[in-house]
Short mmCIF file of N, CA, C and O in Angstrom, two decimals:
data_model
loop_
_atom_site.label_atom_id
_atom_site.label_comp_id
_atom_site.label_asym_id
_atom_site.label_seq_id
_atom_site.Cartn_x
_atom_site.Cartn_y
_atom_site.Cartn_z
N MET A 291 191.35 10.64 102.62
CA MET A 291 191.73 11.25 103.88
C MET A 291 191.67 10.20 104.96
O MET A 291 190.68 9.50 105.10
N GLY A 292 192.76 10.07 105.73
CA GLY A 292 192.79 9.11 106.83
C GLY A 292 191.85 9.54 107.95
O GLY A 292 191.63 10.73 108.18
N ASN A 293 191.29 8.57 108.62
CA ASN A 293 190.32 8.88 109.66
C ASN A 293 190.64 8.07 110.91
O ASN A 293 190.47 6.84 110.92
N VAL A 294 191.12 8.73 111.93
CA VAL A 294 191.39 8.08 113.21
C VAL A 294 190.57 8.81 114.26
O VAL A 294 190.64 10.03 114.38
N GLN A 295 189.78 8.05 115.01
CA GLN A 295 188.90 8.65 116.01
C GLN A 295 189.13 8.00 117.37
O GLN A 295 189.49 6.84 117.46
N GLN A 296 188.88 8.80 118.40
CA GLN A 296 188.96 8.30 119.77
C GLN A 296 187.55 7.90 120.20
O GLN A 296 186.62 8.69 120.09
N MET A 297 187.44 6.64 120.71
CA MET A 297 186.12 6.11 120.98
C MET A 297 186.12 5.33 122.29
O MET A 297 187.09 4.67 122.63
N ASP A 298 185.03 5.42 123.03
CA ASP A 298 184.84 4.62 124.24
C ASP A 298 184.27 3.27 123.80
O ASP A 298 183.14 3.21 123.29
N MET A 299 185.03 2.20 123.98
CA MET A 299 184.61 0.89 123.49
C MET A 299 183.41 0.33 124.27
O MET A 299 182.66 -0.49 123.76
N ARG A 300 183.23 0.77 125.51
CA ARG A 300 182.10 0.27 126.31
C ARG A 300 180.77 0.84 125.82
O ARG A 300 179.78 0.13 125.72
N THR A 301 180.77 2.13 125.51
CA THR A 301 179.52 2.78 125.12
C THR A 301 179.39 2.99 123.61
O THR A 301 178.29 3.22 123.13
N GLY A 302 180.50 2.93 122.90
CA GLY A 302 180.47 3.19 121.47
C GLY A 302 180.43 4.67 121.12
O GLY A 302 180.26 5.04 119.97
N HIS A 303 180.60 5.52 122.11
CA HIS A 303 180.58 6.97 121.92
C HIS A 303 181.92 7.44 121.34
O HIS A 303 182.98 7.13 121.87
N VAL A 304 181.87 8.19 120.24
CA VAL A 304 183.07 8.75 119.61
C VAL A 304 183.33 10.12 120.23
O VAL A 304 182.47 11.00 120.19
N PHE A 305 184.53 10.30 120.79
CA PHE A 305 184.89 11.56 121.42
C PHE A 305 185.32 12.61 120.41
O PHE A 305 185.09 13.79 120.58
N GLY A 306 186.02 12.20 119.38
CA GLY A 306 186.51 13.14 118.38
C GLY A 306 187.55 12.49 117.50
O GLY A 306 187.94 11.34 117.72
N ALA A 307 188.02 13.24 116.50
CA ALA A 307 188.98 12.71 115.53
C ALA A 307 190.33 13.39 115.69
O ALA A 307 190.43 14.50 116.19
N PHE A 308 191.36 12.69 115.26
CA PHE A 308 192.71 13.23 115.19
C PHE A 308 192.88 13.84 113.81
O PHE A 308 192.74 13.16 112.80
N LYS A 309 193.16 15.12 113.74
CA LYS A 309 193.19 15.87 112.49
C LYS A 309 194.58 15.85 111.85
O LYS A 309 195.58 15.71 112.53
N GLY A 310 194.60 16.02 110.52
CA GLY A 310 195.85 16.20 109.81
C GLY A 310 196.40 14.96 109.14
O GLY A 310 197.48 15.00 108.57
N ILE A 311 195.72 13.84 109.20
CA ILE A 311 196.22 12.62 108.60
C ILE A 311 195.74 12.57 107.15
O ILE A 311 194.54 12.63 106.87
N ALA A 312 196.68 12.46 106.22
CA ALA A 312 196.34 12.40 104.79
C ALA A 312 196.58 10.99 104.28
O ALA A 312 197.59 10.38 104.60
N GLY A 313 195.67 10.47 103.51
CA GLY A 313 195.82 9.12 102.97
C GLY A 313 195.41 8.08 103.98
O GLY A 313 195.04 8.37 105.12
N ALA A 314 195.50 6.83 103.57
CA ALA A 314 195.09 5.72 104.44
C ALA A 314 196.05 5.58 105.62
O ALA A 314 197.23 5.90 105.53
N VAL A 315 195.53 5.10 106.72
CA VAL A 315 196.32 4.88 107.93
C VAL A 315 196.89 3.46 107.86
O VAL A 315 196.17 2.50 107.69
N LYS A 316 198.23 3.34 108.00
CA LYS A 316 198.89 2.04 107.93
C LYS A 316 199.07 1.41 109.30
O LYS A 316 199.02 0.19 109.43
N SER A 317 199.33 2.22 110.34
CA SER A 317 199.63 1.68 111.65
C SER A 317 199.27 2.69 112.74
O SER A 317 199.42 3.89 112.54
N ILE A 318 198.81 2.16 113.86
CA ILE A 318 198.49 2.98 115.03
C ILE A 318 199.12 2.30 116.23
O ILE A 318 199.06 1.08 116.37
N SER A 319 199.72 3.09 117.12
CA SER A 319 200.32 2.54 118.32
C SER A 319 200.05 3.48 119.49
O SER A 319 200.28 4.68 119.40
N LEU A 320 199.59 2.92 120.59
CA LEU A 320 199.29 3.68 121.80
C LEU A 320 200.49 3.62 122.73
O LEU A 320 201.11 2.55 122.90
N SER A 321 200.84 4.74 123.35
CA SER A 321 201.99 4.76 124.27
C SER A 321 201.69 3.95 125.51
O SER A 321 200.55 3.61 125.80
N GLU A 322 202.75 3.66 126.26
CA GLU A 322 202.65 2.83 127.46
C GLU A 322 201.67 3.40 128.48
O GLU A 322 200.87 2.67 129.07
N ASP A 323 201.69 4.71 128.67
CA ASP A 323 200.81 5.35 129.64
C ASP A 323 199.46 5.73 129.05
O ASP A 323 198.58 6.22 129.75
N GLY A 324 199.29 5.54 127.75
CA GLY A 324 198.03 5.86 127.10
C GLY A 324 197.82 7.33 126.83
O GLY A 324 196.76 7.74 126.38
N ALA A 325 198.83 8.15 127.06
CA ALA A 325 198.70 9.59 126.89
C ALA A 325 198.97 10.05 125.46
O ALA A 325 198.62 11.16 125.10
N LYS A 326 199.61 9.19 124.65
CA LYS A 326 199.95 9.57 123.28
C LYS A 326 199.60 8.44 122.33
O LYS A 326 199.57 7.27 122.70
N ILE A 327 199.37 8.82 121.07
CA ILE A 327 199.11 7.85 120.02
C ILE A 327 199.99 8.22 118.83
O ILE A 327 200.14 9.40 118.50
N ALA A 328 200.63 7.22 118.22
CA ALA A 328 201.44 7.41 117.03
C ALA A 328 200.69 6.81 115.84
O ALA A 328 200.16 5.71 115.93
N VAL A 329 200.65 7.56 114.75
CA VAL A 329 199.90 7.14 113.57
C VAL A 329 200.81 7.27 112.35
O VAL A 329 201.44 8.30 112.15
N ALA A 330 200.88 6.20 111.55
CA ALA A 330 201.64 6.23 110.30
C ALA A 330 200.67 6.09 109.14
O ALA A 330 199.77 5.25 109.18
N GLY A 331 200.86 6.92 108.13
CA GLY A 331 199.96 6.88 106.98
C GLY A 331 200.68 6.64 105.68
O GLY A 331 201.91 6.58 105.63
N LEU A 332 199.92 6.49 104.63
CA LEU A 332 200.50 6.30 103.29
C LEU A 332 201.26 7.52 102.81
O LEU A 332 202.05 7.44 101.89
N ASP A 333 201.02 8.68 103.43
CA ASP A 333 201.73 9.90 103.04
C ASP A 333 203.16 9.92 103.57
O ASP A 333 203.88 10.88 103.40
N ARG A 334 203.58 8.83 104.24
CA ARG A 334 204.93 8.64 104.78
C ARG A 334 205.27 9.57 105.95
O ARG A 334 206.43 9.81 106.24
N TYR A 335 204.26 10.06 106.60
CA TYR A 335 204.46 10.84 107.81
C TYR A 335 204.08 9.98 109.02
O TYR A 335 203.11 9.22 108.98
N VAL A 336 204.86 10.12 110.09
CA VAL A 336 204.50 9.54 111.38
C VAL A 336 204.10 10.71 112.25
O VAL A 336 204.86 11.67 112.41
N ARG A 337 202.90 10.66 112.78
CA ARG A 337 202.38 11.74 113.61
C ARG A 337 202.12 11.22 115.01
O ARG A 337 201.67 10.09 115.19
N VAL A 338 202.42 12.08 116.00
CA VAL A 338 202.16 11.74 117.40
C VAL A 338 201.15 12.75 117.93
O VAL A 338 201.33 13.96 117.78
N PHE A 339 200.08 12.25 118.53
CA PHE A 339 199.02 13.08 119.09
C PHE A 339 198.89 12.77 120.58
O PHE A 339 199.19 11.68 121.03
N GLU A 340 198.38 13.76 121.32
CA GLU A 340 197.99 13.47 122.70
C GLU A 340 196.57 12.89 122.66
O GLU A 340 195.78 13.23 121.78
N THR A 341 196.27 12.01 123.60
CA THR A 341 194.96 11.35 123.57
C THR A 341 193.96 11.98 124.53
O THR A 341 192.87 11.47 124.70
N GLY A 342 194.31 13.09 125.14
CA GLY A 342 193.40 13.77 126.06
C GLY A 342 192.24 14.39 125.31
O GLY A 342 191.97 14.10 124.14
N SER A 343 191.56 15.28 125.96
CA SER A 343 190.37 15.89 125.38
C SER A 343 190.69 16.78 124.17
O SER A 343 189.87 16.97 123.29
N MET A 344 191.92 17.31 124.11
CA MET A 344 192.29 18.21 123.01
C MET A 344 192.72 17.45 121.74
O MET A 344 192.54 17.94 120.65
N ARG A 345 193.32 16.28 121.89
CA ARG A 345 193.80 15.47 120.77
C ARG A 345 194.69 16.29 119.84
O ARG A 345 194.62 16.18 118.62
N ARG A 346 195.54 17.13 120.40
CA ARG A 346 196.37 18.01 119.59
C ARG A 346 197.61 17.27 119.08
O ARG A 346 198.12 16.37 119.73
N PRO A 347 198.09 17.64 117.89
CA PRO A 347 199.31 17.01 117.35
C PRO A 347 200.54 17.49 118.12
O PRO A 347 200.70 18.68 118.39
N LEU A 348 201.41 16.56 118.48
CA LEU A 348 202.64 16.88 119.21
C LEU A 348 203.86 16.90 118.30
O LEU A 348 204.70 17.76 118.40
N HIS A 349 203.97 15.90 117.42
CA HIS A 349 205.12 15.78 116.52
C HIS A 349 204.65 15.26 115.17
O HIS A 349 203.66 14.54 115.08
N ARG A 350 205.45 15.59 114.14
CA ARG A 350 205.21 15.06 112.81
C ARG A 350 206.56 14.89 112.15
O ARG A 350 207.40 15.80 112.19
N ALA A 351 206.81 13.72 111.56
CA ALA A 351 208.09 13.46 110.91
C ALA A 351 207.88 12.75 109.58
O ALA A 351 207.11 11.78 109.51
N TYR A 352 208.56 13.23 108.55
CA TYR A 352 208.54 12.57 107.25
C TYR A 352 209.66 11.54 107.25
O TYR A 352 210.81 11.85 107.57
N VAL A 353 209.36 10.29 106.89
CA VAL A 353 210.35 9.22 107.03
C VAL A 353 210.92 8.69 105.71
O VAL A 353 211.70 7.76 105.73
N LYS A 354 210.56 9.25 104.57
CA LYS A 354 211.10 8.94 103.24
C LYS A 354 210.75 7.55 102.73
O LYS A 354 210.80 7.31 101.55
N GLN A 355 210.47 6.61 103.59
CA GLN A 355 210.13 5.25 103.16
C GLN A 355 208.71 4.94 103.55
O GLN A 355 208.16 5.55 104.46
N ARG A 356 208.14 3.95 102.91
CA ARG A 356 206.80 3.52 103.29
C ARG A 356 206.84 2.91 104.69
O ARG A 356 207.72 2.11 105.00
N VAL A 357 205.91 3.30 105.52
CA VAL A 357 205.88 2.83 106.90
C VAL A 357 204.87 1.70 107.00
O VAL A 357 203.73 1.82 106.55
N SER A 358 205.31 0.59 107.59
CA SER A 358 204.38 -0.52 107.76
C SER A 358 203.92 -0.65 109.21
O SER A 358 202.81 -1.09 109.45
N HIS A 359 204.78 -0.28 110.18
CA HIS A 359 204.41 -0.39 111.59
C HIS A 359 205.01 0.76 112.39
O HIS A 359 206.08 1.26 112.05
N VAL A 360 204.32 1.11 113.45
CA VAL A 360 204.82 2.11 114.39
C VAL A 360 204.88 1.45 115.75
O VAL A 360 203.93 0.79 116.17
N VAL A 361 206.02 1.58 116.41
CA VAL A 361 206.19 1.02 117.76
C VAL A 361 206.82 2.08 118.65
O VAL A 361 207.50 2.98 118.18
N TRP A 362 206.60 1.95 119.94
CA TRP A 362 207.19 2.85 120.93
C TRP A 362 208.42 2.19 121.51
O TRP A 362 208.44 0.99 121.72
N ASP A 363 209.45 2.98 121.78
CA ASP A 363 210.66 2.49 122.45
C ASP A 363 210.50 2.76 123.93
O ASP A 363 210.61 3.89 124.39
N TRP A 364 210.23 1.71 124.68
CA TRP A 364 209.95 1.87 126.12
C TRP A 364 211.21 2.17 126.91
O TRP A 364 211.15 2.63 128.04
N GLU A 365 212.38 1.91 126.34
CA GLU A 365 213.64 2.16 127.03
C GLU A 365 213.89 3.65 127.24
O GLU A 365 214.42 4.07 128.24
N HIS A 366 213.52 4.45 126.24
CA HIS A 366 213.79 5.89 126.29
C HIS A 366 212.50 6.63 126.57
O HIS A 366 211.58 6.63 125.77
N LYS A 367 212.44 7.25 127.71
CA LYS A 367 211.27 8.06 128.07
C LYS A 367 211.40 9.41 127.41
O LYS A 367 212.37 9.71 126.74
N ASP A 368 210.42 10.26 127.60
CA ASP A 368 210.44 11.59 126.99
C ASP A 368 211.55 12.44 127.61
O ASP A 368 211.59 12.65 128.81
N PHE A 369 212.45 12.89 126.77
CA PHE A 369 213.50 13.79 127.18
C PHE A 369 213.43 15.02 126.30
O PHE A 369 213.06 14.93 125.13
N SER A 370 213.80 16.14 126.85
CA SER A 370 213.85 17.33 126.02
C SER A 370 215.09 17.24 125.13
O SER A 370 216.01 16.47 125.39
N THR A 371 215.12 18.02 124.07
CA THR A 371 216.25 18.01 123.15
C THR A 371 217.53 18.40 123.88
O THR A 371 218.58 17.82 123.64
N GLN A 372 217.43 19.33 124.80
CA GLN A 372 218.60 19.77 125.55
C GLN A 372 219.15 18.63 126.41
O GLN A 372 220.36 18.42 126.46
N GLU A 373 218.28 17.86 127.07
CA GLU A 373 218.73 16.74 127.89
C GLU A 373 219.41 15.67 127.04
O GLU A 373 220.42 15.11 127.44
N ILE A 374 218.87 15.43 125.86
CA ILE A 374 219.47 14.43 124.97
C ILE A 374 220.84 14.90 124.51
O ILE A 374 221.81 14.12 124.52
N GLU A 375 220.97 16.17 124.12
CA GLU A 375 222.26 16.70 123.68
C GLU A 375 223.29 16.68 124.79
O GLU A 375 224.46 16.36 124.56
N GLU A 376 222.87 17.00 126.01
CA GLU A 376 223.80 16.97 127.15
C GLU A 376 224.28 15.55 127.41
O GLU A 376 225.46 15.33 127.68
N GLN A 377 223.38 14.57 127.33
CA GLN A 377 223.75 13.18 127.55
C GLN A 377 224.70 12.69 126.47
O GLN A 377 225.68 12.00 126.75
N GLU A 378 224.44 13.05 125.21
CA GLU A 378 225.31 12.65 124.11
C GLU A 378 226.71 13.26 124.28
O GLU A 378 227.71 12.59 124.05
N ALA A 379 226.77 14.54 124.67
CA ALA A 379 228.06 15.19 124.89
C ALA A 379 228.82 14.52 126.03
O ALA A 379 230.03 14.29 125.94
N GLU A 380 228.10 14.17 127.08
CA GLU A 380 228.73 13.49 128.22
C GLU A 380 229.27 12.13 127.80
O GLU A 380 230.38 11.75 128.18
N ASP A 381 228.51 11.40 126.99
CA ASP A 381 228.95 10.09 126.51
C ASP A 381 230.20 10.21 125.64
O ASP A 381 231.10 9.38 125.72
N ILE A 382 230.24 11.26 124.81
CA ILE A 382 231.41 11.47 123.95
C ILE A 382 232.65 11.71 124.80
O ILE A 382 233.70 11.13 124.57
N TRP A 383 232.53 12.57 125.81
CA TRP A 383 233.68 12.88 126.65
C TRP A 383 234.13 11.65 127.44
O TRP A 383 235.32 11.46 127.66
N GLU A 384 233.20 10.81 127.85
CA GLU A 384 233.57 9.61 128.61
C GLU A 384 234.29 8.59 127.75
O GLU A 384 235.14 7.84 128.25
N THR A 385 233.96 8.52 126.47
CA THR A 385 234.57 7.52 125.61
C THR A 385 235.88 7.98 124.98
O THR A 385 236.60 7.17 124.40
N MET A 386 236.20 9.26 125.08
CA MET A 386 237.46 9.75 124.51
C MET A 386 238.65 9.24 125.31
O MET A 386 238.59 9.09 126.52
N ASP A 387 239.73 8.95 124.58
CA ASP A 387 240.97 8.56 125.24
C ASP A 387 241.56 9.79 125.93
O ASP A 387 241.57 10.87 125.38
N LYS A 388 242.05 9.55 127.12
CA LYS A 388 242.65 10.66 127.86
C LYS A 388 244.10 10.82 127.42
O LYS A 388 244.86 9.86 127.35
N ALA A 389 244.45 12.03 127.10
CA ALA A 389 245.81 12.32 126.67
C ALA A 389 246.72 12.30 127.88
O ALA A 389 246.46 12.94 128.89
N ALA A 390 247.75 11.51 127.78
CA ALA A 390 248.71 11.41 128.89
C ALA A 390 249.62 12.63 128.83
O ALA A 390 250.18 12.97 127.79
N LEU A 391 249.74 13.28 129.96
CA LEU A 391 250.60 14.45 130.02
C LEU A 391 252.02 13.97 130.33
O LEU A 391 252.29 13.44 131.39
N LYS A 392 252.90 14.13 129.36
CA LYS A 392 254.29 13.70 129.54
C LYS A 392 255.13 14.92 129.86
O LYS A 392 254.97 15.97 129.27
N LYS A 393 256.01 14.73 130.80
CA LYS A 393 256.90 15.80 131.18
C LYS A 393 258.08 15.83 130.22
O LYS A 393 258.74 14.83 130.02
N LYS A 394 258.26 16.97 129.60
CA LYS A 394 259.36 17.08 128.65
C LYS A 394 260.65 17.33 129.41
O LYS A 394 260.70 18.10 130.35
N SER A 395 261.70 16.70 128.92
CA SER A 395 263.01 16.87 129.53
C SER A 395 263.75 17.99 128.78
O SER A 395 263.72 18.06 127.56
N ASN A 396 264.41 18.83 129.56
CA ASN A 396 265.18 19.94 128.97
C ASN A 396 266.58 19.48 128.59
O ASN A 396 267.32 20.22 127.97
N LYS A 397 266.98 18.30 129.01
CA LYS A 397 268.33 17.81 128.70
C LYS A 397 268.39 17.37 127.25
O LYS A 397 267.48 16.76 126.73
N ARG A 398 269.55 17.65 126.68
CA ARG A 398 269.76 17.20 125.31
C ARG A 398 270.41 15.85 125.33
O ARG A 398 271.22 15.55 126.19
N LYS A 399 270.07 15.04 124.36
CA LYS A 399 270.66 13.72 124.27
C LYS A 399 272.03 13.85 123.63
O LYS A 399 272.23 14.63 122.71
N ALA A 400 272.95 13.07 124.16
CA ALA A 400 274.30 13.07 123.60
C ALA A 400 274.31 12.33 122.30
O ALA A 400 273.75 11.25 122.17
N VAL A 401 274.93 12.93 121.34
CA VAL A 401 274.99 12.32 120.01
C VAL A 401 276.44 11.94 119.73
O VAL A 401 277.36 12.74 119.85
N ALA A 402 276.66 10.67 119.36
CA ALA A 402 278.02 10.21 119.06
C ALA A 402 278.36 10.59 117.63
O ALA A 402 277.59 10.35 116.71
N ILE A 403 279.59 11.17 117.48
CA ILE A 403 280.03 11.58 116.14
C ILE A 403 281.13 10.69 115.68
O ILE A 403 281.98 10.25 116.27
#
C-alpha cells in the first residue's frame, strides 16, 4: 500500500495521509499554488488531492502505461469541462474555411451547335 503523508518539515509533525493509493508511489508533484498534489503509483493511476486540512481526492485517472513522472502544466489553469468545450468549439469555428456565397446567374449560357 502506497503511503503519502502531509508533514510540517520544521516541526516534523505529520498532519495526515492521502488515502486511496495502492502500490508503491512512483512520483509526487505539488501544484504551483501548493493547493493540490498529484501522485502516480505502480497501479498506473494518477491521483490529484487537495493539500488542505481535508486532503480529499479530487481526480483519479488510469493511464494504461507505467508512470515514471508527474508534472503540472502551468500554461493551463483550472477550467471547468464546459469552459474547455466552449473554447474548443470556438477554436474549431475560427479555423474553418468560410464558404464564399456566390450569386447564381439565372441566364443560360449560349451553346454553339
